Each structure stands twice: as C-alpha cells, then as structure tokens.
C-alpha positions as a printed Julia matrix, in Angstrom:
221×3 Matrix{Float64}:
 25.83  -62.98   15.36
 27.77  -59.7    15.32
 24.86  -57.83   16.89
 24.51  -60.52   19.59
 28.2   -60.15   20.46
 27.8   -56.37   20.7
 24.82  -56.71   23.03
 26.61  -59.23   25.26
 29.73  -57.06   25.48
 27.65  -54.03   26.43
 25.83  -55.99   29.13
 29.12  -57.19   30.59
 30.5   -53.64   30.54
 27.9   -52.5    33.04
 24.54  -51.42   31.73
 20.82  -51.96   32.18
 19.17  -53.53   29.13
 15.42  -53.06   28.69
 13.5   -55.16   26.16
  9.96  -54.37   24.99
  7.63  -55.97   22.43
  7.21  -54.35   19.03
  4.02  -54.63   16.98
  2.97  -52.18   14.26
  0.1   -52.89   11.84
  0.48  -50.83    8.67
 -1.65  -49.77    5.75
 -1.26  -47.25    2.98
 -1.34  -46.52   -0.73
  1.34  -47.55   -3.19
  2.34  -46.5    -6.69
  4.53  -48.67   -8.92
  5.91  -46.84  -11.95
  7.27  -49.17  -14.63
 10.63  -48.16  -16.15
 10.4   -46.61  -19.61
 12.28  -49.57  -21.09
  9.49  -51.97  -20.06
  6.35  -49.78  -19.97
  5.47  -50.52  -23.62
  5.08  -54.22  -22.73
  2.72  -53.68  -19.77
 -0.97  -52.7   -19.79
 -0.18  -49.41  -18.04
  2.87  -47.4   -17.0
  1.8   -46.81  -13.38
 -0.07  -49.15  -11.03
 -1.79  -47.96   -7.86
 -3.52  -49.7    -5.0
 -3.4   -50.4    -1.26
 -0.67  -52.08    0.74
 -1.24  -53.75    4.11
  1.14  -55.45    6.5
  2.61  -55.57    9.98
  5.91  -55.63   11.83
  6.45  -57.73   14.97
  9.48  -58.33   17.16
 11.33  -56.76   20.07
 13.08  -53.46   20.66
 15.73  -52.83   23.25
 17.64  -49.98   24.81
 20.49  -49.71   27.28
 21.48  -47.27   29.99
 25.14  -47.22   30.93
 26.16  -47.54   34.57
 29.26  -46.72   36.55
 32.45  -46.19   34.56
 30.6   -47.24   31.4
 28.66  -43.94   31.45
 31.35  -42.53   29.16
 30.04  -44.86   26.45
 26.92  -44.04   24.42
 23.72  -45.91   25.18
 22.65  -48.51   22.63
 19.22  -48.89   21.06
 17.93  -51.34   18.49
 15.3   -53.81   17.39
 14.83  -57.22   15.82
 11.7   -57.63   13.73
  9.82  -59.53   11.05
  7.95  -57.35    8.53
  5.47  -58.48    5.89
  3.49  -56.44    3.34
  1.03  -57.3     0.55
 -0.76  -55.23   -2.1
 -4.54  -55.08   -2.63
 -6.8   -53.64   -5.32
 -4.25  -53.5    -8.11
 -3.08  -55.46  -11.14
  0.39  -55.2    -9.6
  0.7   -57.8    -6.83
  3.78  -57.18   -4.68
  4.7   -59.3    -1.66
  7.58  -58.45    0.69
  8.92  -60.28    3.75
 11.78  -58.8     5.8
 13.7   -60.37    8.71
 16.29  -58.07   10.25
 18.19  -56.71   13.23
 19.24  -53.09   13.78
 21.41  -51.5    16.45
 23.27  -48.26   17.11
 24.31  -45.56   19.59
 22.13  -42.84   21.09
 23.46  -39.32   21.66
 20.72  -37.37   23.43
 17.76  -37.13   21.03
 19.83  -38.41   18.08
 20.01  -42.12   17.32
 22.08  -43.77   14.61
 21.34  -47.33   13.49
 22.8   -49.81   11.06
 21.4   -53.24   10.4
 21.2   -56.42    8.4
 17.94  -57.29    6.64
 17.09  -60.43    4.7
 14.31  -59.79    2.15
 12.06  -62.05    0.05
 10.17  -60.24   -2.72
  7.79  -61.12   -5.53
  6.47  -58.57   -8.02
  3.7   -59.82  -10.32
  2.99  -57.44  -13.21
  1.73  -58.78  -16.53
  4.1   -57.94  -19.39
  7.33  -57.74  -17.41
  9.98  -60.37  -18.22
 10.05  -63.56  -16.15
 13.25  -62.57  -14.36
 11.41  -59.45  -13.11
  8.41  -61.35  -11.73
 10.16  -64.41  -10.26
 10.53  -64.34   -6.44
 13.99  -63.26   -5.34
 16.06  -62.99   -2.19
 18.2   -60.0    -1.3
 20.34  -58.76    1.57
 20.03  -55.13    2.64
 22.26  -52.97    4.85
 19.91  -50.28    6.21
 21.28  -47.11    7.81
 18.99  -44.83    9.81
 19.24  -41.43   11.5
 16.49  -40.85   14.08
 15.66  -37.64   15.96
 13.49  -38.56   18.97
 12.09  -36.16   21.59
  9.73  -38.69   23.25
  6.44  -37.21   22.0
  7.63  -36.94   18.38
 10.14  -38.75   16.19
 11.61  -38.16   12.73
 13.5   -40.89   10.85
 15.53  -40.9     7.63
 16.74  -44.17    6.12
 18.59  -45.63    3.15
 19.27  -49.3     2.39
 21.36  -50.68   -0.48
 20.2   -54.17   -1.48
 22.22  -57.04   -2.96
 20.71  -60.07   -4.72
 21.4   -63.54   -3.37
 21.63  -65.35   -6.7
 19.1   -65.36   -9.54
 19.02  -63.58  -12.9
 17.24  -60.37  -11.9
 18.72  -57.28  -13.58
 20.68  -54.88  -11.38
 19.92  -51.17  -11.43
 21.98  -49.12  -13.88
 22.46  -46.06  -11.69
 23.76  -43.94  -14.58
 20.2   -43.9   -15.99
 18.41  -43.12  -12.71
 17.21  -39.69  -11.58
 17.75  -40.74   -7.95
 21.25  -42.1    -7.44
 22.23  -44.97   -5.2
 24.45  -48.0    -4.71
 23.88  -51.74   -4.69
 21.75  -53.89   -6.98
 18.6   -52.04   -5.82
 18.04  -49.44   -3.11
 15.35  -48.34   -0.68
 14.87  -44.83    0.73
 12.49  -43.67    3.44
 11.32  -40.87    5.7
  8.84  -41.21    8.55
  7.4   -39.22   11.43
  5.7   -40.49   14.58
  3.79  -38.79   17.38
  2.43  -40.24   20.61
  2.67  -40.52   24.37
  4.36  -43.51   25.99
  4.82  -46.68   23.97
  1.79  -46.18   21.69
  2.03  -43.84   18.73
  0.8   -43.03   15.24
  3.26  -42.72   12.37
  3.22  -41.48    8.78
  5.84  -42.68    6.31
  6.95  -42.31    2.71
  9.39  -44.64    1.03
 10.38  -46.04   -2.33
 12.5   -48.82   -3.79
 14.41  -48.25   -7.03
 14.65  -51.35   -9.25
 15.73  -51.82  -12.87
 12.12  -52.6   -13.79
 10.39  -49.76  -11.98
 10.07  -47.65   -8.83
  7.86  -48.91   -6.01
  6.62  -46.04   -3.83
  4.54  -46.16   -0.63
  2.73  -43.67    1.59
  1.75  -45.47    4.77
  0.25  -45.13    8.23
  1.3   -47.24   11.2
 -0.28  -47.5    14.65
  1.18  -49.63   17.4
  3.72  -50.29   20.12
C-alpha cells in the first residue's frame, strides 16, 4: 500500500511512468553448510546440488517533468520468485512475493522493499522446527550501479518470522554479523544490450541451523 501511494503521488507530481515485463529464469549451484551445533545429527555437514527457479513480474521507472525535475527519478519492481533444489539430500523450496522502489541518481540506484517469503528446508537429522515450512517478512535494501551495458548490485535483507517455533539466529556466534531473525546477503553483476541480459550472482542466507549459499546464472528480460 505504501509503495502504491508513493507511485500515485509521483505520477500526480508530473512524471512519465514506464512499465515493462520482468521474467528471469535462473539456475545455479548451492551449498548448505549445517551449523556445528546440529552437524553431528545429520548425515553430512555440507550439502551440495543444483537450484532452479524463475522471477516474474513488472519493473517500472519514472522520468520527472517540468518543475518536478528537481526530484529524483524513481525505479522499482514487483515480482514473484520461486526456487527449488535438485540433486541433493537437502531439499529447499523458497517462494518470494515482494515490491521494491527507490530513487535514481545518475547511474546509482537505491532501493528498499517489502518481501513475503515462504520457505521449507528438508534435511534429515535436523529438528522438526528447522524443517517445518515457515513464513517470514524481509526488508531488502539494495545499492545498484547501472551504466546500461553493465550493472552491479549489492543487497542485504533482514528477515523476521511470522509466528512458529523456528530458532532465531544468535548473532554473537556468527562469523558474519547481521540483524533480524535470519538475514540474506547478495552480490550480482549483469551485462547486456537493451532489455535482455545475462547475470551472475552470489548470495547466502544465515540461519540458526546452517548457511544456505548460492552461485547462480540468470538470463532474461
């Protein structure tokens, strides 16, 4: 709702809003490292395999007109993202539904968003509260450097559980620090001409039960 109000207010202030479809199929390799506290109960400490998925939605950008030119242009997207693991004893399913928006200052874009996430991690030996499906709410923040033919993106997203008994991360025991009940970090690069490009990404999610890392490739609009 907040993002819709922002978009409407920008449109009324005098700007052109362009909307384009977004579709990015993704595939890559993942590595899930079980936390030391739980690794003795699982068949192995690290699980590896493939992860496939896709993102679909719309992306939009504005160009200020008239007196509104003093304001920064806005860019953002609304998307659904789903991923699933293959070829591993660790079966991890993720579904994200979120909206992101922020100002653009030349080649630099800043975005903040709201992301609803459904996750299930199935690893034999982990406690039930670690393998039960759970819902969380993330607040992603992104910094993007975009020069048309190439783009670099850094992101961080604290996550907060929506109920359930899943254990929260004890950040005092983590090598990588963060906030929230769990946290995601990411870096990606994309190259291409026009709307079609190829991207390479690395990201990981820190949980109390283990760290889920991904190296992925995406090709799409």
